[in-house]
Amino acid sequence: MSKRIPFGIMLQGPGGHMNAWKHESVPADASVNFDYYVRTAKQAEAAGIAFAFIADGLYINEQSIPHFLNRFEPIAILAALAAATDKIGLVGTLSTSYSDPFTVARQFASIDLISKGRAGWNAVTSPLEGSAKNYGRDKHPDHALRYEIAGEHIEIVKGLWDSWDDDAFIRDRETGQFADFSKLHRVNFKGKFHSAEGPLNIQRSQQGQTVLFQAGGSDDGITLGGRHADAIFAGAASLEENRELASKLKQSAIAHGRGADAIKIFPGIGPIVGSTEEEAQRKYAAIRDLVTVREALLYLGRFFDHHDFTQYDRDAPFPELGDIGKNNFRSGTDRIKRIAKEKNQSLREVALESATPRSNFVGTPERIADEIEAWVDGGAADGFVLGFPVITEGLNDFEQHVLPVLEARGRHTRDQIGSTLRDHLELPFRQSRYTLGDEKAVG
């Protein structure tokens, strides 16, 4: 029997391309157009997409991606979408470096209850150096320190989510007993970076705990993911590289006392669909041409702490950057530098490729379906996050042409599994550590 493949969709205004806002198929103000978000989420929901994914960043400047200059905050848009949708999961990014665990636990627990168990938290450490300036911090924590903070932060949040047993709130009007306090638990955590007594002032959700996503392919990210994550939002380097990453993550889960199947791997891909290969390449070219070389250089700089690439000869080999980028999107910047060296790419080539990546997910519906199946069957993915370069065109084409191919092959259905996000992703209900008799559990 073929394995069903779950999909998420990245909702980031007009799309994943830096100049998606210029494309005629989307509203120019899509990043702050609530009606557009609702329409897109409902379309994805009807198509059987398992979850919507809201990315975020905490620092902008004049070189930032245009629609990142003006976009919704994830918690607010997730809460609104929870009331506007019925089935689709709702995953949002929130930083462990610039938030307090108690507040994070309350926010996602609330969205989980509002949505009847459809919430997910994408726990990130915030790669952008400038973020510290917006939170009154003297310095952005270095890479290793950010992950140390994140481990402690997530441990507290998960502990707070277990503050009450599932049947703790009796609400007996005859006896006047609202809660059974023998089923109340305080986390009493005192750490190096955070502390929290608890309890959390909200009950557990229909899925037990909010689904925990984590993004990051560095060694520190793999360790954190293996310890805590239910799902990993990964880059989509290649089938071979992603198979290796998936293997490392599952090995990390085992090393932390969990099963290899405890983690689902979701590479982010941006399919571009055409009825023929030529049509798909024309659509790719139309998106590629939305960006100038200068804009592509500025986009590339975002991954390297907004390094100014316009100072270099565009047609010379990609410059030697030393340690620039090591404290930001480390796994991504390491890969950019490595491939540029292997292919002897010019700076122009690297910038344009970064702004509009050309992948194996550009082509006919059958070719894209084949590639999706190859990644899943080859151990490189459990599902995918669809980060269409332009959302409206991308989702329409994927829904109308690729999903029917996958449906015919038994790899997709428009009816969701169960009602919670854990159901959709075939993850088990998250039992309380106290129910399991493991009060010191951190996984």
CSV table of C-alpha atoms in Angstrom, one decimal:
chain,number,residue,atom,x,y,z
A,1,MET,CA,0.0,0.0,0.0
A,2,SER,CA,1.4,3.4,-1.0
A,3,LYS,CA,2.3,5.8,1.8
A,4,ARG,CA,0.1,8.9,2.0
A,5,ILE,CA,2.1,12.1,1.6
A,6,PRO,CA,1.1,15.1,3.8
A,7,PHE,CA,1.7,18.7,2.6
A,8,GLY,CA,1.9,22.0,4.3
A,9,ILE,CA,1.6,25.4,2.5
A,10,MET,CA,3.8,28.4,3.3
A,11,LEU,CA,1.6,31.5,3.8
A,12,GLN,CA,3.9,34.4,3.4
A,13,GLY,CA,1.9,37.0,1.6
A,14,PRO,CA,2.4,36.8,-2.2
A,15,GLY,CA,4.8,33.9,-2.1
A,16,GLY,CA,8.4,32.7,-1.6
A,17,HIS,CA,10.0,34.7,-4.3
A,18,MET,CA,11.4,38.1,-3.2
A,19,ASN,CA,9.4,40.0,-5.8
A,20,ALA,CA,6.3,37.8,-5.8
A,21,TRP,CA,4.3,41.0,-5.0
A,22,LYS,CA,4.9,42.1,-8.6
A,23,HIS,CA,3.2,39.0,-10.1
A,24,GLU,CA,-0.2,39.8,-11.6
A,25,SER,CA,-1.9,36.7,-10.0
A,26,VAL,CA,-1.6,38.1,-6.4
A,27,PRO,CA,-2.6,41.3,-4.6
A,28,ALA,CA,0.3,43.7,-4.3
A,29,ASP,CA,-0.6,44.0,-0.6
A,30,ALA,CA,-0.9,40.3,0.0
A,31,SER,CA,1.4,40.2,3.0
A,32,VAL,CA,-1.2,42.3,5.0
A,33,ASN,CA,-4.3,41.3,3.1
A,34,PHE,CA,-6.3,39.2,5.6
A,35,ASP,CA,-9.1,38.3,3.1
A,36,TYR,CA,-6.4,36.9,0.8
A,37,TYR,CA,-4.9,34.8,3.7
A,38,VAL,CA,-8.3,33.4,4.5
A,39,ARG,CA,-9.1,32.6,0.8
A,40,THR,CA,-5.7,30.9,0.4
A,41,ALA,CA,-6.0,28.9,3.6
A,42,LYS,CA,-9.5,27.7,2.8
A,43,GLN,CA,-8.5,26.7,-0.8
A,44,ALA,CA,-5.6,24.7,0.7
A,45,GLU,CA,-7.9,23.2,3.3
A,46,ALA,CA,-10.4,22.0,0.6
A,47,ALA,CA,-7.5,20.5,-1.4
A,48,GLY,CA,-6.5,18.3,1.6
A,49,ILE,CA,-3.3,20.3,2.5
A,50,ALA,CA,-2.5,19.2,6.1
A,51,PHE,CA,-1.3,22.6,7.5
A,52,ALA,CA,-0.6,26.2,6.8
A,53,PHE,CA,2.8,27.5,7.8
A,54,ILE,CA,3.6,31.1,8.9
A,55,ALA,CA,7.2,32.1,8.8
A,56,ASP,CA,8.6,35.2,10.5
A,57,GLY,CA,11.6,37.4,11.1
A,58,LEU,CA,12.4,40.0,13.8
A,59,TYR,CA,14.6,42.4,11.9
A,60,ILE,CA,14.3,44.4,8.7
A,61,ASN,CA,16.2,47.1,6.9
A,62,GLU,CA,16.1,48.7,3.5
A,63,GLN,CA,17.6,45.6,1.8
A,64,SER,CA,15.0,43.2,3.2
A,65,ILE,CA,12.6,41.2,1.0
A,66,PRO,CA,9.9,43.7,0.0
A,67,HIS,CA,6.9,41.9,1.5
A,68,PHE,CA,8.8,41.2,4.7
A,69,LEU,CA,8.8,45.0,5.3
A,70,ASN,CA,5.1,44.8,6.0
A,71,ARG,CA,3.5,41.5,7.2
A,72,PHE,CA,1.4,40.0,9.9
A,73,GLU,CA,2.8,38.7,13.2
A,74,PRO,CA,2.3,34.9,13.3
A,75,ILE,CA,0.4,34.5,16.6
A,76,ALA,CA,-2.2,37.1,15.5
A,77,ILE,CA,-2.8,35.7,12.0
A,78,LEU,CA,-2.9,32.1,13.4
A,79,ALA,CA,-5.5,33.0,15.9
A,80,ALA,CA,-7.6,34.7,13.2
A,81,LEU,CA,-7.2,31.7,10.8
A,82,ALA,CA,-8.2,29.3,13.6
A,83,ALA,CA,-11.6,30.9,13.6
A,84,ALA,CA,-11.8,31.1,9.8
A,85,THR,CA,-11.0,27.5,9.0
A,86,ASP,CA,-12.1,24.1,10.2
A,87,LYS,CA,-9.6,21.4,9.4
A,88,ILE,CA,-6.2,22.7,8.2
A,89,GLY,CA,-3.4,22.7,10.7
A,90,LEU,CA,-1.9,26.0,11.8
A,91,VAL,CA,1.8,26.3,12.3
A,92,GLY,CA,3.6,29.5,13.3
A,93,THR,CA,7.2,30.6,13.8
A,94,LEU,CA,8.2,32.1,17.2
A,95,SER,CA,11.7,32.8,18.4
A,96,THR,CA,13.2,31.1,21.4
A,97,SER,CA,15.9,33.8,21.6
A,98,TYR,CA,13.5,36.7,21.9
A,99,SER,CA,10.5,35.4,23.9
A,100,ASP,CA,9.6,34.1,27.3
A,101,PRO,CA,8.6,30.4,27.7
A,102,PHE,CA,5.5,31.1,29.8
A,103,THR,CA,4.1,33.5,27.2
A,104,VAL,CA,4.9,31.2,24.3
A,105,ALA,CA,3.2,28.3,26.2
A,106,ARG,CA,0.0,30.3,26.7
A,107,GLN,CA,-0.1,31.6,23.2
A,108,PHE,CA,0.1,28.3,21.5
A,109,ALA,CA,-2.0,26.5,24.0
A,110,SER,CA,-4.7,29.1,23.3
A,111,ILE,CA,-4.5,28.7,19.6
A,112,ASP,CA,-4.6,25.0,20.0
A,113,LEU,CA,-7.9,25.2,22.0
A,114,ILE,CA,-9.4,27.8,19.6
A,115,SER,CA,-8.6,25.5,16.7
A,116,LYS,CA,-9.6,22.3,18.5
A,117,GLY,CA,-6.1,20.8,18.3
A,118,ARG,CA,-4.7,22.1,15.0
A,119,ALA,CA,-1.8,24.2,16.3
A,120,GLY,CA,1.9,23.8,15.7
A,121,TRP,CA,4.9,25.9,16.9
A,122,ASN,CA,7.9,26.3,14.6
A,123,ALA,CA,10.6,27.0,17.3
A,124,VAL,CA,13.5,28.9,15.8
A,125,THR,CA,16.5,30.6,17.3
A,126,SER,CA,16.4,33.7,15.0
A,127,PRO,CA,19.3,33.9,12.7
A,128,LEU,CA,19.3,37.6,11.9
A,129,GLU,CA,22.0,39.5,13.7
A,130,GLY,CA,20.0,42.7,13.9
A,131,SER,CA,17.2,41.1,15.9
A,132,ALA,CA,19.0,42.1,19.2
A,133,LYS,CA,18.6,45.8,18.4
A,134,ASN,CA,14.8,45.4,18.5
A,135,TYR,CA,14.8,43.8,21.9
A,136,GLY,CA,17.1,46.0,23.9
A,137,ARG,CA,19.9,43.4,23.8
A,138,ASP,CA,23.6,44.3,23.5
A,139,LYS,CA,24.4,41.4,21.3
A,140,HIS,CA,22.7,38.7,19.3
A,141,PRO,CA,23.7,35.3,20.8
A,142,ASP,CA,26.1,33.3,18.8
A,143,HIS,CA,25.0,30.1,17.0
A,144,ALA,CA,25.8,27.6,19.7
A,145,LEU,CA,24.5,29.8,22.5
A,146,ARG,CA,21.2,30.3,20.7
A,147,TYR,CA,20.6,26.6,20.5
A,148,GLU,CA,21.5,26.2,24.2
A,149,ILE,CA,18.9,28.8,25.1
A,150,ALA,CA,16.4,27.1,22.8
A,151,GLY,CA,16.8,23.7,24.4
A,152,GLU,CA,16.1,25.2,27.8
A,153,HIS,CA,13.2,27.3,26.5
A,154,ILE,CA,11.5,24.4,24.8
A,155,GLU,CA,11.9,22.2,27.8
A,156,ILE,CA,10.0,24.8,29.9
A,157,VAL,CA,7.2,25.2,27.4
A,158,LYS,CA,6.6,21.5,27.1
A,159,GLY,CA,6.6,21.2,30.9
A,160,LEU,CA,4.1,24.0,31.2
A,161,TRP,CA,1.8,22.3,28.6
A,162,ASP,CA,1.5,19.4,31.1
A,163,SER,CA,0.5,21.7,34.0
A,164,TRP,CA,-2.9,20.0,34.1
A,165,ASP,CA,-4.0,16.4,33.6
A,166,ASP,CA,-6.5,16.0,30.8
A,167,ASP,CA,-9.4,15.5,33.2
A,168,ALA,CA,-8.3,18.0,35.8
A,169,PHE,CA,-11.2,20.5,35.2
A,170,ILE,CA,-14.3,19.0,36.7
A,171,ARG,CA,-16.6,22.1,36.7
A,172,ASP,CA,-19.1,20.4,39.0
A,173,ARG,CA,-21.8,23.0,39.7
A,174,GLU,CA,-23.5,20.9,42.4
A,175,THR,CA,-20.4,20.5,44.6
A,176,GLY,CA,-18.8,23.8,43.5
A,177,GLN,CA,-15.5,22.1,42.5
A,178,PHE,CA,-14.0,23.7,39.4
A,179,ALA,CA,-10.7,21.8,39.3
A,180,ASP,CA,-9.1,18.7,40.9
A,181,PHE,CA,-5.9,20.2,42.3
A,182,SER,CA,-4.4,16.7,42.7
A,183,LYS,CA,-4.1,16.8,38.9
A,184,LEU,CA,-2.2,20.1,38.9
A,185,HIS,CA,1.6,20.1,38.3
A,186,ARG,CA,4.2,22.9,38.7
A,187,VAL,CA,7.2,22.7,36.4
A,188,ASN,CA,9.5,24.5,38.9
A,189,PHE,CA,12.3,24.9,36.4
A,190,LYS,CA,15.4,27.0,37.2
A,191,GLY,CA,17.9,27.2,34.4
A,192,LYS,CA,20.8,29.2,33.2
A,193,PHE,CA,18.7,31.4,30.9
A,194,HIS,CA,15.1,30.9,32.0
A,195,SER,CA,13.1,29.9,34.9
A,196,ALA,CA,9.4,29.2,35.5
A,197,GLU,CA,7.3,27.9,38.4
A,198,GLY,CA,4.0,27.2,36.7
A,199,PRO,CA,1.3,26.1,36.5
A,200,LEU,CA,0.1,27.3,33.1
A,201,ASN,CA,-3.3,28.9,33.3
A,202,ILE,CA,-4.9,26.9,30.5
A,203,GLN,CA,-5.7,23.2,30.0
A,204,ARG,CA,-4.1,20.7,27.6
A,205,SER,CA,-5.4,20.6,24.0
A,206,GLN,CA,-7.3,18.0,22.0
A,207,GLN,CA,-4.0,16.8,20.7
A,208,GLY,CA,-2.3,16.7,24.1
A,209,GLN,CA,0.4,19.2,23.1
A,210,THR,CA,1.0,21.6,20.2
A,211,VAL,CA,3.0,20.0,17.4
A,212,LEU,CA,6.6,21.1,17.7
A,213,PHE,CA,8.3,22.0,14.5
A,214,GLN,CA,11.9,23.0,14.4
A,215,ALA,CA,14.0,24.4,11.5
A,216,GLY,CA,17.8,24.1,11.2
A,217,GLY,CA,20.1,21.6,9.6
A,218,SER,CA,23.3,22.4,11.5
A,219,ASP,CA,24.8,20.0,14.0
A,220,ASP,CA,23.2,22.0,16.8
A,221,GLY,CA,19.9,22.1,15.0
A,222,ILE,CA,20.0,18.3,14.5
A,223,THR,CA,20.7,17.7,18.2
A,224,LEU,CA,17.8,20.0,19.2
A,225,GLY,CA,15.5,18.5,16.7
A,226,GLY,CA,16.3,14.9,17.8
A,227,ARG,CA,15.6,15.9,21.4
A,228,HIS,CA,12.4,17.8,21.0
A,229,ALA,CA,10.9,18.1,17.5
A,230,ASP,CA,7.8,16.3,16.2
A,231,ALA,CA,8.5,17.6,12.7
A,232,ILE,CA,11.4,19.3,10.9
A,233,PHE,CA,11.1,22.1,8.4
A,234,ALA,CA,14.1,21.4,6.2
A,235,GLY,CA,15.8,22.9,3.2
A,236,ALA,CA,15.4,21.0,-0.1
A,237,ALA,CA,19.0,20.7,-1.1
A,238,SER,CA,18.9,17.4,-3.1
A,239,LEU,CA,17.4,14.0,-2.6
A,240,GLU,CA,20.8,12.6,-1.5
A,241,GLU,CA,21.6,15.4,0.9
A,242,ASN,CA,18.1,15.4,2.4
A,243,ARG,CA,18.2,11.6,2.9
A,244,GLU,CA,21.4,12.1,4.8
A,245,LEU,CA,19.8,14.9,6.9
A,246,ALA,CA,16.8,12.8,7.6
A,247,SER,CA,19.0,9.9,8.7
A,248,LYS,CA,21.0,12.1,11.1
A,249,LEU,CA,17.8,13.5,12.6
A,250,LYS,CA,16.3,10.1,13.1
A,251,GLN,CA,19.5,8.9,14.7
A,252,SER,CA,19.5,12.0,16.9
A,253,ALA,CA,15.9,11.1,18.0
A,254,ILE,CA,17.1,7.6,18.9
A,255,ALA,CA,20.0,9.0,20.8
A,256,HIS,CA,17.6,11.0,22.9
A,257,GLY,CA,15.5,8.0,23.8
A,258,ARG,CA,12.9,8.4,21.2
A,259,GLY,CA,11.9,6.3,18.1
A,260,ALA,CA,13.1,7.0,14.6
A,261,ASP,CA,9.5,7.6,13.6
A,262,ALA,CA,9.0,10.3,16.3
A,263,ILE,CA,10.2,12.9,13.8
A,264,LYS,CA,8.6,13.8,10.4
A,265,ILE,CA,10.8,15.5,7.8
A,266,PHE,CA,9.3,18.3,5.7
A,267,PRO,CA,11.6,19.8,3.1
A,268,GLY,CA,10.4,23.1,1.7
A,269,ILE,CA,9.9,23.1,-2.0
A,270,GLY,CA,8.5,25.5,-4.6
A,271,PRO,CA,6.9,23.6,-7.4
A,272,ILE,CA,6.3,25.3,-10.8
A,273,VAL,CA,3.9,23.3,-12.9
A,274,GLY,CA,3.4,23.4,-16.7
A,275,SER,CA,1.4,21.2,-19.1
A,276,THR,CA,4.7,20.7,-20.9
A,277,GLU,CA,8.3,21.1,-19.8
A,278,GLU,CA,8.5,24.2,-22.0
A,279,GLU,CA,5.5,25.8,-20.3
A,280,ALA,CA,7.0,25.1,-16.9
A,281,GLN,CA,10.3,26.7,-17.9
A,282,ARG,CA,8.4,29.7,-19.3
A,283,LYS,CA,6.7,30.1,-15.9
A,284,TYR,CA,10.0,29.8,-14.1
A,285,ALA,CA,11.5,32.4,-16.4
A,286,ALA,CA,8.6,34.8,-15.8
A,287,ILE,CA,9.2,34.5,-12.0
A,288,ARG,CA,13.0,34.8,-12.4
A,289,ASP,CA,12.6,38.0,-14.4
A,290,LEU,CA,10.8,39.7,-11.6
A,291,VAL,CA,14.2,40.4,-10.0
A,292,THR,CA,17.2,42.4,-11.1
A,293,VAL,CA,20.8,41.4,-10.4
A,294,ARG,CA,21.1,44.1,-7.8
A,295,GLU,CA,18.0,42.9,-6.0
A,296,ALA,CA,19.3,39.4,-6.1
A,297,LEU,CA,22.6,40.5,-4.6
A,298,LEU,CA,20.7,42.2,-1.7
A,299,TYR,CA,18.6,39.1,-1.3
A,300,LEU,CA,21.7,36.9,-1.1
A,301,GLY,CA,23.1,39.3,1.5
A,302,ARG,CA,20.2,38.5,3.9
A,303,PHE,CA,21.6,35.1,4.5
A,304,PHE,CA,25.0,36.5,5.3
A,305,ASP,CA,23.8,39.1,7.9
A,306,HIS,CA,23.0,41.6,5.2
A,307,HIS,CA,26.5,41.6,3.9
A,308,ASP,CA,26.9,44.0,1.0
A,309,PHE,CA,27.6,41.9,-2.1
A,310,THR,CA,27.1,44.9,-4.4
A,311,GLN,CA,30.7,46.0,-3.6
A,312,TYR,CA,32.2,43.0,-5.6
A,313,ASP,CA,32.6,42.4,-9.3
A,314,ARG,CA,29.4,40.5,-10.3
A,315,ASP,CA,31.2,38.4,-12.9
A,316,ALA,CA,34.2,37.4,-10.7
A,317,PRO,CA,34.1,34.2,-8.8
A,318,PHE,CA,32.0,34.1,-5.6
A,319,PRO,CA,34.1,36.0,-3.0
A,320,GLU,CA,35.9,34.4,-0.1
A,321,LEU,CA,33.9,35.4,2.9
A,322,GLY,CA,35.7,33.7,5.8
A,323,ASP,CA,33.4,33.3,8.7
A,324,ILE,CA,30.7,35.7,7.4
A,325,GLY,CA,27.4,33.9,7.7
A,326,LYS,CA,28.4,31.4,10.4
A,327,ASN,CA,26.2,33.0,13.0
A,328,ASN,CA,23.1,33.3,10.9
A,329,PHE,CA,21.6,30.7,8.4
A,330,ARG,CA,24.7,28.5,9.0
A,331,SER,CA,23.7,25.3,7.2
A,332,GLY,CA,22.4,27.4,4.3
A,333,THR,CA,25.4,29.7,4.0
A,334,ASP,CA,27.8,26.8,4.3
A,335,ARG,CA,26.0,25.1,1.4
A,336,ILE,CA,26.0,28.3,-0.8
A,337,LYS,CA,29.8,28.7,-0.3
A,338,ARG,CA,30.5,25.0,-0.9
A,339,ILE,CA,28.4,24.8,-4.2
A,340,ALA,CA,29.9,28.1,-5.5
A,341,LYS,CA,33.3,26.7,-5.0
A,342,GLU,CA,32.5,23.3,-6.5
A,343,LYS,CA,30.9,24.8,-9.6
A,344,ASN,CA,33.2,27.8,-9.8
A,345,GLN,CA,30.2,30.1,-9.9
A,346,SER,CA,30.4,33.8,-10.4
A,347,LEU,CA,28.7,36.1,-7.8
A,348,ARG,CA,26.1,36.9,-10.4
A,349,GLU,CA,25.2,33.2,-10.8
A,350,VAL,CA,25.0,32.6,-7.1
A,351,ALA,CA,22.8,35.6,-6.5
A,352,LEU,CA,20.3,34.9,-9.3
A,353,GLU,CA,20.2,31.2,-8.3
A,354,SER,CA,19.6,32.1,-4.7
A,355,ALA,CA,16.8,34.6,-5.5
A,356,THR,CA,15.0,32.1,-7.9
A,357,PRO,CA,16.2,28.6,-7.2
A,358,ARG,CA,15.8,26.1,-10.1
A,359,SER,CA,14.9,22.7,-8.7
A,360,ASN,CA,13.7,19.3,-9.9
A,361,PHE,CA,10.2,20.4,-8.9
A,362,VAL,CA,9.8,22.4,-12.0
A,363,GLY,CA,8.1,20.6,-14.8
A,364,THR,CA,4.9,18.7,-15.8
A,365,PRO,CA,2.5,17.3,-13.2
A,366,GLU,CA,3.7,13.8,-13.7
A,367,ARG,CA,7.4,14.8,-13.4
A,368,ILE,CA,6.7,16.7,-10.1
A,369,ALA,CA,4.7,13.8,-8.7
A,370,ASP,CA,7.5,11.4,-9.6
A,371,GLU,CA,10.0,13.6,-7.8
A,372,ILE,CA,7.8,13.9,-4.7
A,373,GLU,CA,7.3,10.2,-4.6
A,374,ALA,CA,11.1,9.6,-5.1
A,375,TRP,CA,12.0,11.8,-2.1
A,376,VAL,CA,9.5,10.1,0.2
A,377,ASP,CA,10.2,6.5,-1.0
A,378,GLY,CA,13.9,7.3,-0.9
A,379,GLY,CA,13.9,8.3,2.7
A,380,ALA,CA,14.6,12.0,2.1
A,381,ALA,CA,11.1,13.3,3.2
A,382,ASP,CA,7.9,12.3,5.0
A,383,GLY,CA,6.0,15.2,3.5
A,384,PHE,CA,6.7,18.7,2.1
A,385,VAL,CA,6.0,22.4,2.8
A,386,LEU,CA,4.9,24.0,-0.4
A,387,GLY,CA,6.6,27.4,-0.6
A,388,PHE,CA,5.3,28.4,-4.0
A,389,PRO,CA,7.3,31.3,-5.5
A,390,VAL,CA,4.0,32.9,-6.3
A,391,ILE,CA,1.2,31.5,-4.1
A,392,THR,CA,-1.9,32.0,-6.2
A,393,GLU,CA,-0.5,30.6,-9.5
A,394,GLY,CA,1.4,27.9,-7.7
A,395,LEU,CA,-1.4,26.6,-5.5
A,396,ASN,CA,-3.9,26.7,-8.4
A,397,ASP,CA,-1.6,24.7,-10.6
A,398,PHE,CA,-0.6,22.2,-7.9
A,399,GLU,CA,-4.2,21.7,-6.8
A,400,GLN,CA,-5.6,21.3,-10.3
A,401,HIS,CA,-2.8,19.2,-11.9
A,402,VAL,CA,-0.3,17.6,-9.4
A,403,LEU,CA,-2.7,16.5,-6.7
A,404,PRO,CA,-4.9,14.5,-9.0
A,405,VAL,CA,-1.9,12.6,-10.2
A,406,LEU,CA,-0.9,11.8,-6.6
A,407,GLU,CA,-4.6,10.9,-5.8
A,408,ALA,CA,-4.6,8.5,-8.7
A,409,ARG,CA,-1.5,6.9,-7.3
A,410,GLY,CA,-2.9,6.6,-3.8
A,411,ARG,CA,-0.5,9.2,-2.3
A,412,HIS,CA,-3.0,12.0,-1.5
A,413,THR,CA,-6.7,12.4,-0.6
A,414,ARG,CA,-8.7,15.6,0.0
A,415,ASP,CA,-10.1,14.2,3.2
A,416,GLN,CA,-7.9,14.8,6.2
A,417,ILE,CA,-6.9,12.0,8.6
A,418,GLY,CA,-8.7,12.8,11.9
A,419,SER,CA,-9.4,16.3,13.2
A,420,THR,CA,-6.1,17.4,14.9
A,421,LEU,CA,-2.8,18.3,13.4
A,422,ARG,CA,-1.2,15.3,15.0
A,423,ASP,CA,-3.9,13.2,13.3
A,424,HIS,CA,-3.1,14.8,9.9
A,425,LEU,CA,0.6,14.1,10.3
A,426,GLU,CA,0.0,10.6,11.8
A,427,LEU,CA,1.7,11.6,15.0
A,428,PRO,CA,0.3,10.1,18.2
A,429,PHE,CA,-1.6,12.0,20.8
A,430,ARG,CA,1.0,13.6,23.1
A,431,GLN,CA,0.5,12.0,26.6
A,432,SER,CA,1.3,14.1,29.6
A,433,ARG,CA,4.6,13.2,31.3
A,434,TYR,CA,2.7,12.7,34.5
A,435,THR,CA,0.3,10.3,32.9
A,436,LEU,CA,3.3,8.4,31.7
A,437,GLY,CA,4.9,8.6,35.1
A,438,ASP,CA,7.9,10.4,33.8
A,439,GLU,CA,7.9,13.7,35.7
A,440,LYS,CA,11.4,14.6,34.7
A,441,ALA,CA,10.9,13.9,31.0
A,442,VAL,CA,12.1,16.6,28.6
A,443,GLY,CA,11.5,14.8,25.3
